Amino acid sequence: MQRSSRDAANVPKRLAEWLASQLPDGAEPTVTLQSGIAANGMSSETLILDATWTEKGERREGEFVARVAPAAQDVPVFPSYRLQDQFDAMSLAAEQSEVPVPRVRWMEPSGDVLGTPFFLMDRVDGAVPPDVLPYNFGDNWLYDAGVEQQRRLQDSTVAAIAGLHGIADAASTFGFLEGDATGDSPMRRNLAWTRGWYDYAVPDSGPSPMVERGLTWLEANVPSGTDTVLCWGDARIGNVLYREFEPVGVLDWEMATVGPREMDLAWLVFAHRVFETIAGSLELPGMPDFLREEDVRSTYAELTGVEVGDLGWYQLYDAVQWAIVFMRTGARQVRFGEIEEPDDVETLMHHKPLFERLLDEAGA
Ligand SMILES: Nc1ncnc2c1ncn2[C@@H]1O[C@H](COP(=O)(O)OP(=O)(O)OP(=O)(O)O)[C@@H](O)[C@H]1O
Ligand SMILES: [Mg+2]
């Protein structure tokens, strides 16, 4: 899937000039771009680069990744990219937990260098379970691993989430991640933000009656009595670099916020259910025993002592958010001439059967 219309030719030179302004005088940095855009993910642009510079009289080398906000003409998934917030969230989460969050280095907030804001972080050596094609289709390192290794990956990912949730005083430290959303609880503010995100998506792809049904029901049934933790947000295995089936890099902080623990746990489980739905529609066996809700809940309870509440509401919430992602990625495919504009945007929702079932079960 094409993501960007950025011209890569001038990028190394521009990055080197900018790096010179971030480093002490005489650093004389050089930048080499390894490849264009990394394989996973559909939202931000990721540049893989090597840099050299002089420090204390010696030539140094570093391996970095630039996370670049998408340009407006590239039909971004989200209405805004808050790169500075992502940078700050990663920096604070790395500092206040044992979770392996890549070290963030330099932030370019103005957009003057590459056209949109970006930041550089350390590159981490590891493998990400593929999204395209989804890991549960087979023929990749995770699918081909033994059940024990798959379980190690599952449990260590739950442990990483638990580690983030264990950060004290999240509501005050990470409250800035809620932006200007309104509502009398973190969950209500998150829901209000999602409605705004849907409203942003409609002009490019047309309305979705399913999303509207979902949002209306969710707004009328918001769970209460939950505690507030740092939520990683896009908490799925496709956003983790692994070595030996354990996380070495927790990536992709653009949906990070504060809210109930259930949000991250449901998202972890639901992302797999989306892929299982797609595999099922292609009559592939998939990975039905992997990332099951009851297993994730009990691992989390063992690690934290917290029995989370029912995830039903959150999974319908996830179905709505995935639907909006599909609205945006579909609109982008239309913009880049990859597909014809559909009459009905819901035909682009690859999790539609699951979404319908969840709406019916909820009585939405
Ligand atoms: N610090 C890093 N070290 C090594 N590789 C990285 C690093 N950050 C990102 N990558 C690579 O880039 C890919 C995409 O990164 P990421 O998931 O953060 O962004 P994205 O997928 O574009 O966003 P989204 O998931 O919202 O669409 C990762 O799968 C990984 O291969
Ligand atoms: Mg990603």
Tab-separated table of C-alpha atoms and ligand atoms in Angstrom:
chain	number	residue	atom	x	y	z
A	1	MET	CA	0.000	0.000	0.000
A	2	GLN	CA	1.377	3.387	-0.951
A	3	ARG	CA	1.588	5.828	1.931
A	4	SER	CA	3.374	8.910	0.865
A	5	SER	CA	4.236	11.257	-1.938
A	6	ARG	CA	7.381	12.609	-0.239
A	7	ASP	CA	10.430	12.967	-2.472
A	8	ALA	CA	13.281	11.104	-0.789
A	9	ALA	CA	16.126	12.566	-2.897
A	10	ASN	CA	16.891	15.606	-0.717
A	11	VAL	CA	16.155	13.979	2.619
A	12	PRO	CA	19.720	12.912	3.636
A	13	LYS	CA	21.184	16.354	2.921
A	14	ARG	CA	18.400	18.148	4.771
A	15	LEU	CA	18.664	15.791	7.732
A	16	ALA	CA	22.441	16.297	7.915
A	17	GLU	CA	22.055	20.096	7.901
A	18	TRP	CA	19.449	19.903	10.623
A	19	LEU	CA	21.520	17.486	12.708
A	20	ALA	CA	24.414	19.962	12.530
A	21	SER	CA	22.138	22.484	14.259
A	22	GLN	CA	21.313	19.961	17.032
A	23	LEU	CA	24.872	18.801	17.708
A	24	PRO	CA	27.783	20.851	19.105
A	25	ASP	CA	29.804	22.944	16.647
A	26	GLY	CA	32.212	20.995	14.481
A	27	ALA	CA	30.152	17.778	14.507
A	28	GLU	CA	29.968	17.724	10.701
A	29	PRO	CA	27.266	15.064	10.526
A	30	THR	CA	26.538	12.901	7.512
A	31	VAL	CA	23.295	11.001	6.977
A	32	THR	CA	22.635	7.943	4.831
A	33	LEU	CA	19.106	6.737	4.231
A	34	GLN	CA	18.908	2.951	4.421
A	35	SER	CA	15.562	2.483	2.808
A	36	GLY	CA	12.425	4.461	2.295
A	37	ILE	CA	9.531	3.444	4.401
A	38	ALA	CA	9.573	0.468	6.749
A	39	ALA	CA	7.216	-2.372	5.985
A	40	ASN	CA	4.718	-2.389	8.844
A	41	GLY	CA	2.144	0.206	9.658
A	42	MET	CA	-0.093	2.462	7.688
A	43	SER	CA	0.029	5.741	9.477
A	44	SER	CA	3.269	7.626	10.057
A	45	GLU	CA	6.271	7.564	7.790
A	46	THR	CA	9.319	5.784	9.075
A	47	LEU	CA	12.783	6.534	7.697
A	48	ILE	CA	15.669	4.223	8.541
A	49	LEU	CA	18.966	6.109	8.618
A	50	ASP	CA	22.610	5.961	9.643
A	51	ALA	CA	24.499	9.024	10.796
A	52	THR	CA	28.110	9.849	11.525
A	53	TRP	CA	29.423	12.889	13.401
A	54	THR	CA	32.441	14.107	15.329
A	55	GLU	CA	32.310	14.186	19.110
A	56	LYS	CA	35.285	14.944	21.372
A	57	GLY	CA	37.605	14.678	18.417
A	58	GLU	CA	36.363	11.243	17.398
A	59	ARG	CA	34.149	10.147	14.563
A	60	ARG	CA	30.981	8.442	15.843
A	61	GLU	CA	28.259	6.379	14.190
A	62	GLY	CA	24.624	5.966	15.106
A	63	GLU	CA	21.665	4.005	13.815
A	64	PHE	CA	18.406	5.908	13.985
A	65	VAL	CA	14.810	5.875	12.908
A	66	ALA	CA	12.936	9.031	11.972
A	67	ARG	CA	9.234	9.051	12.696
A	68	VAL	CA	7.722	11.610	10.349
A	69	ALA	CA	4.189	13.021	10.464
A	70	PRO	CA	2.298	12.409	7.211
A	71	ALA	CA	1.515	15.315	4.901
A	72	ALA	CA	-2.103	16.474	4.554
A	73	GLN	CA	-2.235	15.541	0.840
A	74	ASP	CA	-1.336	11.948	1.756
A	75	VAL	CA	-4.701	11.437	3.502
A	76	PRO	CA	-3.450	10.918	7.075
A	77	VAL	CA	-5.208	8.393	9.305
A	78	PHE	CA	-5.487	10.869	12.177
A	79	PRO	CA	-6.544	14.516	12.185
A	80	SER	CA	-3.330	15.549	13.940
A	81	TYR	CA	-0.039	13.873	14.713
A	82	ARG	CA	1.184	15.477	17.941
A	83	LEU	CA	4.770	14.383	17.324
A	84	GLN	CA	5.984	16.386	20.307
A	85	ASP	CA	3.483	14.534	22.537
A	86	GLN	CA	4.691	11.175	21.193
A	87	PHE	CA	8.282	12.204	21.792
A	88	ASP	CA	7.501	13.283	25.361
A	89	ALA	CA	5.387	10.185	26.099
A	90	MET	CA	8.169	7.867	24.898
A	91	SER	CA	10.796	9.760	26.831
A	92	LEU	CA	8.760	9.702	30.078
A	93	ALA	CA	7.669	6.066	29.682
A	94	ALA	CA	11.295	4.986	29.144
A	95	GLU	CA	12.390	6.946	32.180
A	96	GLN	CA	9.628	5.803	34.531
A	97	SER	CA	9.360	2.100	33.687
A	98	GLU	CA	11.511	-0.913	32.828
A	99	VAL	CA	9.641	-1.324	29.536
A	100	PRO	CA	11.925	-1.194	26.474
A	101	VAL	CA	10.826	2.026	24.805
A	102	PRO	CA	13.348	3.213	22.178
A	103	ARG	CA	15.397	6.178	23.325
A	104	VAL	CA	14.203	9.359	21.627
A	105	ARG	CA	16.953	11.788	20.602
A	106	TRP	CA	15.971	14.943	18.735
A	107	MET	CA	12.662	16.555	17.848
A	108	GLU	CA	11.999	18.739	14.807
A	109	PRO	CA	8.635	20.409	15.506
A	110	SER	CA	8.498	23.102	12.800
A	111	GLY	CA	8.104	21.065	9.602
A	112	ASP	CA	10.760	23.277	7.957
A	113	VAL	CA	13.225	20.422	7.385
A	114	LEU	CA	11.109	17.625	5.849
A	115	GLY	CA	7.799	19.408	5.284
A	116	THR	CA	6.194	17.939	8.419
A	117	PRO	CA	7.440	17.494	12.014
A	118	PHE	CA	9.505	14.453	12.930
A	119	PHE	CA	11.770	13.045	15.607
A	120	LEU	CA	14.744	10.729	15.675
A	121	MET	CA	14.990	7.736	17.977
A	122	ASP	CA	17.562	4.995	18.399
A	123	ARG	CA	17.151	2.072	16.048
A	124	VAL	CA	16.536	-1.206	17.845
A	125	ASP	CA	17.467	-4.569	16.388
A	126	GLY	CA	14.459	-6.870	16.388
A	127	ALA	CA	11.600	-8.305	14.355
A	128	VAL	CA	7.976	-7.158	14.194
A	129	PRO	CA	5.164	-9.668	13.495
A	130	PRO	CA	4.037	-8.721	9.989
A	131	ASP	CA	0.792	-6.830	9.278
A	132	VAL	CA	1.022	-7.210	5.492
A	133	LEU	CA	0.282	-10.040	5.068
A	134	PRO	CA	-0.947	-10.597	8.625
A	135	TYR	CA	1.220	-12.907	10.721
A	136	ASN	CA	-1.666	-15.338	11.241
A	137	PHE	CA	-1.803	-16.091	7.482
A	138	GLY	CA	1.310	-18.227	7.947
A	139	ASP	CA	4.799	-18.353	6.428
A	140	ASN	CA	6.561	-16.060	8.913
A	141	TRP	CA	8.683	-16.387	12.075
A	142	LEU	CA	5.810	-16.016	14.526
A	143	TYR	CA	3.378	-18.381	12.831
A	144	ASP	CA	6.102	-20.954	12.298
A	145	ALA	CA	7.328	-20.814	15.922
A	146	GLY	CA	6.357	-23.395	18.508
A	147	VAL	CA	3.351	-22.948	20.765
A	148	GLU	CA	5.650	-22.246	23.726
A	149	GLN	CA	7.477	-19.472	21.916
A	150	GLN	CA	4.216	-17.948	20.765
A	151	ARG	CA	3.010	-18.049	24.346
A	152	ARG	CA	6.233	-16.429	25.544
A	153	LEU	CA	5.670	-13.602	23.094
A	154	GLN	CA	2.070	-13.213	24.239
A	155	ASP	CA	2.897	-13.203	27.955
A	156	SER	CA	5.912	-10.912	27.644
A	157	THR	CA	3.808	-8.450	25.683
A	158	VAL	CA	1.164	-8.468	28.418
A	159	ALA	CA	4.029	-7.889	30.868
A	160	ALA	CA	5.190	-4.845	28.893
A	161	ILE	CA	1.670	-3.429	28.997
A	162	ALA	CA	1.496	-4.158	32.730
A	163	GLY	CA	4.830	-2.345	33.131
A	164	LEU	CA	3.457	0.767	31.475
A	165	HIS	CA	0.278	0.562	33.538
A	166	GLY	CA	2.416	0.357	36.675
A	167	ILE	CA	3.794	3.890	36.253
A	168	ALA	CA	2.598	5.948	39.224
A	169	ASP	CA	0.590	9.183	38.939
A	170	ALA	CA	-0.110	8.650	35.248
A	171	ALA	CA	-3.056	11.051	35.210
A	172	SER	CA	-0.838	13.972	36.171
A	173	THR	CA	2.370	12.954	34.375
A	174	PHE	CA	0.683	11.974	31.112
A	175	GLY	CA	-2.479	14.119	31.267
A	176	PHE	CA	-1.139	16.264	28.402
A	177	LEU	CA	-1.850	13.330	26.063
A	178	GLU	CA	-5.590	13.988	26.342
A	179	GLY	CA	-5.200	17.246	24.427
A	180	ASP	CA	-8.309	19.407	24.419
A	181	ALA	CA	-10.912	16.594	24.395
A	182	THR	CA	-13.869	17.285	26.678
A	183	GLY	CA	-15.758	14.962	29.044
A	184	ASP	CA	-15.891	14.200	32.754
A	185	SER	CA	-13.632	11.106	32.710
A	186	PRO	CA	-10.619	9.956	30.665
A	187	MET	CA	-12.776	7.360	28.894
A	188	ARG	CA	-15.422	9.951	27.991
A	189	ARG	CA	-12.744	12.304	26.720
A	190	ASN	CA	-11.255	9.509	24.628
A	191	LEU	CA	-14.673	8.684	23.234
A	192	ALA	CA	-15.285	12.355	22.394
A	193	TRP	CA	-11.946	12.414	20.603
A	194	THR	CA	-12.981	9.305	18.604
A	195	ARG	CA	-16.244	10.946	17.555
A	196	GLY	CA	-14.216	13.923	16.350
A	197	TRP	CA	-11.949	11.532	14.447
A	198	TYR	CA	-14.998	9.930	12.771
A	199	ASP	CA	-16.383	13.371	11.835
A	200	TYR	CA	-12.998	14.152	10.284
A	201	ALA	CA	-13.126	10.925	8.228
A	202	VAL	CA	-16.666	11.306	6.821
A	203	PRO	CA	-16.082	14.012	4.156
A	204	ASP	CA	-13.469	11.843	2.380
A	205	SER	CA	-15.295	8.519	2.506
A	206	GLY	CA	-18.975	9.052	3.309
A	207	PRO	CA	-20.754	8.130	6.546
A	208	SER	CA	-20.866	4.697	8.165
A	209	PRO	CA	-24.172	3.747	9.817
A	210	MET	CA	-22.336	0.997	11.726
A	211	VAL	CA	-19.851	3.435	13.258
A	212	GLU	CA	-22.673	5.810	14.166
A	213	ARG	CA	-24.671	2.992	15.802
A	214	GLY	CA	-21.563	1.960	17.713
A	215	LEU	CA	-20.664	5.439	18.906
A	216	THR	CA	-24.203	6.193	20.079
A	217	TRP	CA	-24.380	2.974	22.092
A	218	LEU	CA	-20.872	3.416	23.524
A	219	GLU	CA	-21.667	6.971	24.626
A	220	ALA	CA	-24.768	5.769	26.457
A	221	ASN	CA	-22.955	2.918	28.231
A	222	VAL	CA	-19.516	4.192	29.296
A	223	PRO	CA	-18.055	1.920	32.012
A	224	SER	CA	-17.536	3.581	35.356
A	225	GLY	CA	-15.316	2.839	38.334
A	226	THR	CA	-12.166	2.196	36.317
A	227	ASP	CA	-8.761	3.482	37.378
A	228	THR	CA	-6.533	5.661	35.240
A	229	VAL	CA	-3.184	4.485	33.903
A	230	LEU	CA	-0.831	5.355	31.066
A	231	CYS	CA	-2.323	3.656	28.011
A	232	TRP	CA	0.140	2.910	25.243
A	233	GLY	CA	-2.790	3.181	22.804
A	234	ASP	CA	-1.968	1.199	19.671
A	235	ALA	CA	-1.135	-1.711	21.963
A	236	ARG	CA	-0.714	-4.588	19.542
A	237	ILE	CA	2.045	-7.024	18.717
A	238	GLY	CA	2.450	-5.443	15.258
A	239	ASN	CA	3.886	-2.422	17.080
A	240	VAL	CA	6.559	-4.300	19.005
A	241	LEU	CA	10.095	-5.261	18.023
A	242	TYR	CA	10.928	-8.701	19.456
A	243	ARG	CA	14.070	-10.690	20.019
A	244	GLU	CA	13.790	-14.260	21.280
A	245	PHE	CA	10.016	-13.729	21.500
A	246	GLU	CA	10.310	-10.901	24.025
A	247	PRO	CA	9.821	-7.161	23.469
A	248	VAL	CA	12.945	-5.109	22.815
A	249	GLY	CA	11.180	-2.049	21.399
A	250	VAL	CA	7.670	-0.789	22.155
A	251	LEU	CA	6.709	1.422	19.208
A	252	ASP	CA	4.006	3.625	17.878
A	253	TRP	CA	2.841	6.065	20.526
A	254	GLU	CA	0.461	8.173	18.469
A	255	MET	CA	-2.655	6.883	20.247
A	256	ALA	CA	-1.084	7.040	23.725
A	257	THR	CA	-3.328	8.554	26.370
A	258	VAL	CA	-4.459	8.077	29.941
A	259	GLY	CA	-7.447	5.870	30.699
A	260	PRO	CA	-8.616	2.471	31.939
A	261	ARG	CA	-6.278	-0.547	31.807
A	262	GLU	CA	-8.970	-2.324	29.822
A	263	MET	CA	-8.286	-0.091	26.826
A	264	ASP	CA	-4.838	-1.534	26.079
A	265	LEU	CA	-5.783	-5.120	26.936
A	266	ALA	CA	-8.860	-5.064	24.720
A	267	TRP	CA	-6.862	-3.535	21.851
A	268	LEU	CA	-4.205	-6.239	22.145
A	269	VAL	CA	-6.838	-8.973	21.899
A	270	PHE	CA	-8.986	-7.211	19.328
A	271	ALA	CA	-6.194	-6.578	16.817
A	272	HIS	CA	-5.660	-10.320	16.701
A	273	ARG	CA	-9.409	-10.906	16.308
A	274	VAL	CA	-9.426	-8.563	13.301
A	275	PHE	CA	-6.690	-10.623	11.660
A	276	GLU	CA	-8.489	-13.848	12.599
A	277	THR	CA	-11.666	-12.521	10.964
A	278	ILE	CA	-9.761	-11.775	7.760
A	279	ALA	CA	-8.019	-15.176	7.819
A	280	GLY	CA	-11.387	-16.859	8.423
A	281	SER	CA	-12.981	-15.110	5.459
A	282	LEU	CA	-10.157	-16.550	3.315
A	283	GLU	CA	-10.667	-20.003	4.884
A	284	LEU	CA	-7.171	-19.964	6.405
A	285	PRO	CA	-6.660	-21.764	9.733
A	286	GLY	CA	-5.258	-18.664	11.496
A	287	MET	CA	-4.073	-18.775	15.130
A	288	PRO	CA	-7.241	-19.397	17.174
A	289	ASP	CA	-5.395	-20.239	20.411
A	290	PHE	CA	-3.230	-17.135	20.393
A	291	LEU	CA	-4.031	-13.918	22.344
A	292	ARG	CA	-7.303	-15.230	23.724
A	293	GLU	CA	-9.072	-12.791	25.998
A	294	GLU	CA	-9.233	-15.110	29.008
A	295	ASP	CA	-5.514	-15.904	28.781
A	296	VAL	CA	-4.541	-12.248	28.481
A	297	ARG	CA	-6.750	-11.318	31.433
A	298	SER	CA	-5.339	-14.050	33.662
A	299	THR	CA	-1.698	-13.289	32.769
A	300	TYR	CA	-2.352	-9.624	33.502
A	301	ALA	CA	-3.988	-10.517	36.833
A	302	GLU	CA	-1.016	-12.727	37.807
A	303	LEU	CA	1.430	-9.941	37.000
A	304	THR	CA	-0.419	-7.003	38.530
A	305	GLY	CA	-2.888	-8.449	41.019
A	306	VAL	CA	-5.614	-6.546	39.168
A	307	GLU	CA	-8.615	-8.415	37.767
A	308	VAL	CA	-9.770	-6.205	34.931
A	309	GLY	CA	-13.454	-5.763	34.234
A	310	ASP	CA	-15.374	-7.133	31.291
A	311	LEU	CA	-13.791	-6.160	27.964
A	312	GLY	CA	-17.040	-6.212	25.942
A	313	TRP	CA	-17.569	-2.456	25.830
A	314	TYR	CA	-13.923	-1.881	24.920
A	315	GLN	CA	-13.969	-4.407	22.106
A	316	LEU	CA	-16.905	-2.664	20.487
A	317	TYR	CA	-14.971	0.578	20.951
A	318	ASP	CA	-12.008	-1.056	19.187
A	319	ALA	CA	-14.263	-2.207	16.350
A	320	VAL	CA	-15.374	1.422	15.883
A	321	GLN	CA	-11.790	2.697	15.913
A	322	TRP	CA	-10.605	0.033	13.466
A	323	ALA	CA	-13.548	0.987	11.229
A	324	ILE	CA	-12.357	4.597	11.202
A	325	VAL	CA	-8.809	3.454	10.396
A	326	PHE	CA	-10.222	1.475	7.438
A	327	MET	CA	-12.196	4.559	6.322
A	328	ARG	CA	-8.960	6.556	6.241
A	329	THR	CA	-6.739	3.898	4.635
A	330	GLY	CA	-9.503	3.268	2.075
A	331	ALA	CA	-9.738	6.989	1.278
A	332	ARG	CA	-5.972	7.013	0.821
A	333	GLN	CA	-6.079	4.044	-1.560
A	334	VAL	CA	-8.699	5.894	-3.598
A	335	ARG	CA	-6.523	9.050	-3.594
A	336	PHE	CA	-3.493	7.112	-4.858
A	337	GLY	CA	-5.557	5.319	-7.527
A	338	GLU	CA	-5.145	1.887	-5.960
A	339	ILE	CA	-8.854	1.135	-5.706
A	340	GLU	CA	-12.096	2.505	-7.132
A	341	GLU	CA	-14.118	4.650	-4.788
A	342	PRO	CA	-16.706	2.265	-3.257
A	343	ASP	CA	-20.396	3.194	-3.053
A	344	ASP	CA	-20.450	2.062	0.546
A	345	VAL	CA	-17.443	2.720	2.777
A	346	GLU	CA	-18.336	-0.237	4.998
A	347	THR	CA	-17.209	-2.616	2.230
A	348	LEU	CA	-13.645	-1.421	3.082
A	349	MET	CA	-13.975	-2.586	6.689
A	350	HIS	CA	-12.132	-5.870	6.720
A	351	HIS	CA	-13.479	-6.713	10.179
A	352	LYS	CA	-17.089	-6.084	9.184
A	353	PRO	CA	-18.522	-9.498	10.207
A	354	LEU	CA	-16.923	-9.155	13.651
A	355	PHE	CA	-18.072	-5.544	13.979
A	356	GLU	CA	-21.670	-6.558	13.100
A	357	ARG	CA	-21.616	-9.373	15.625
A	358	LEU	CA	-20.355	-7.090	18.401
A	359	LEU	CA	-23.024	-4.485	17.604
A	360	ASP	CA	-25.729	-7.165	17.767
A	361	GLU	CA	-24.387	-8.710	20.976
A	362	ALA	CA	-24.325	-5.291	22.635
A	363	GLY	CA	-27.867	-4.570	21.448
A	364	ALA	CA	-26.564	-1.380	19.823
B	1	LIG	N1	13.100	2.477	16.936
B	1	LIG	C1	12.972	1.612	15.930
B	1	LIG	N2	13.944	0.698	15.691
B	1	LIG	C2	13.835	-0.177	14.673
B	1	LIG	N3	12.799	-0.210	13.825
B	1	LIG	C3	11.799	0.669	14.010
B	1	LIG	C4	11.821	1.622	15.056
B	1	LIG	N4	10.697	2.364	14.982
B	1	LIG	C5	10.004	1.894	13.936
B	1	LIG	N5	10.647	0.872	13.344
B	1	LIG	C6	10.213	0.119	12.161
B	1	LIG	O1	9.209	0.881	11.498
B	1	LIG	C7	7.962	0.182	11.457
B	1	LIG	C8	6.791	1.120	11.649
B	1	LIG	O2	6.892	1.763	12.915
B	1	LIG	P1	5.597	2.183	13.752
B	1	LIG	O3	4.754	1.000	14.042
B	1	LIG	O4	6.084	2.957	14.908
B	1	LIG	O5	4.853	3.229	12.801
B	1	LIG	P2	3.586	3.008	11.849
B	1	LIG	O6	3.337	1.576	11.801
B	1	LIG	O7	3.825	3.765	10.614
B	1	LIG	O8	2.389	3.624	12.528
B	1	LIG	P3	0.946	2.906	12.584
B	1	LIG	O9	1.098	1.549	13.205
B	1	LIG	O10	0.170	3.825	13.416
B	1	LIG	O11	0.432	2.781	11.216
B	1	LIG	C9	8.091	-0.863	12.541
B	1	LIG	O12	7.311	-1.987	12.254
B	1	LIG	C10	9.575	-1.192	12.525
B	1	LIG	O13	9.857	-2.123	11.507
B	2	MG	MG	2.753	0.635	13.715
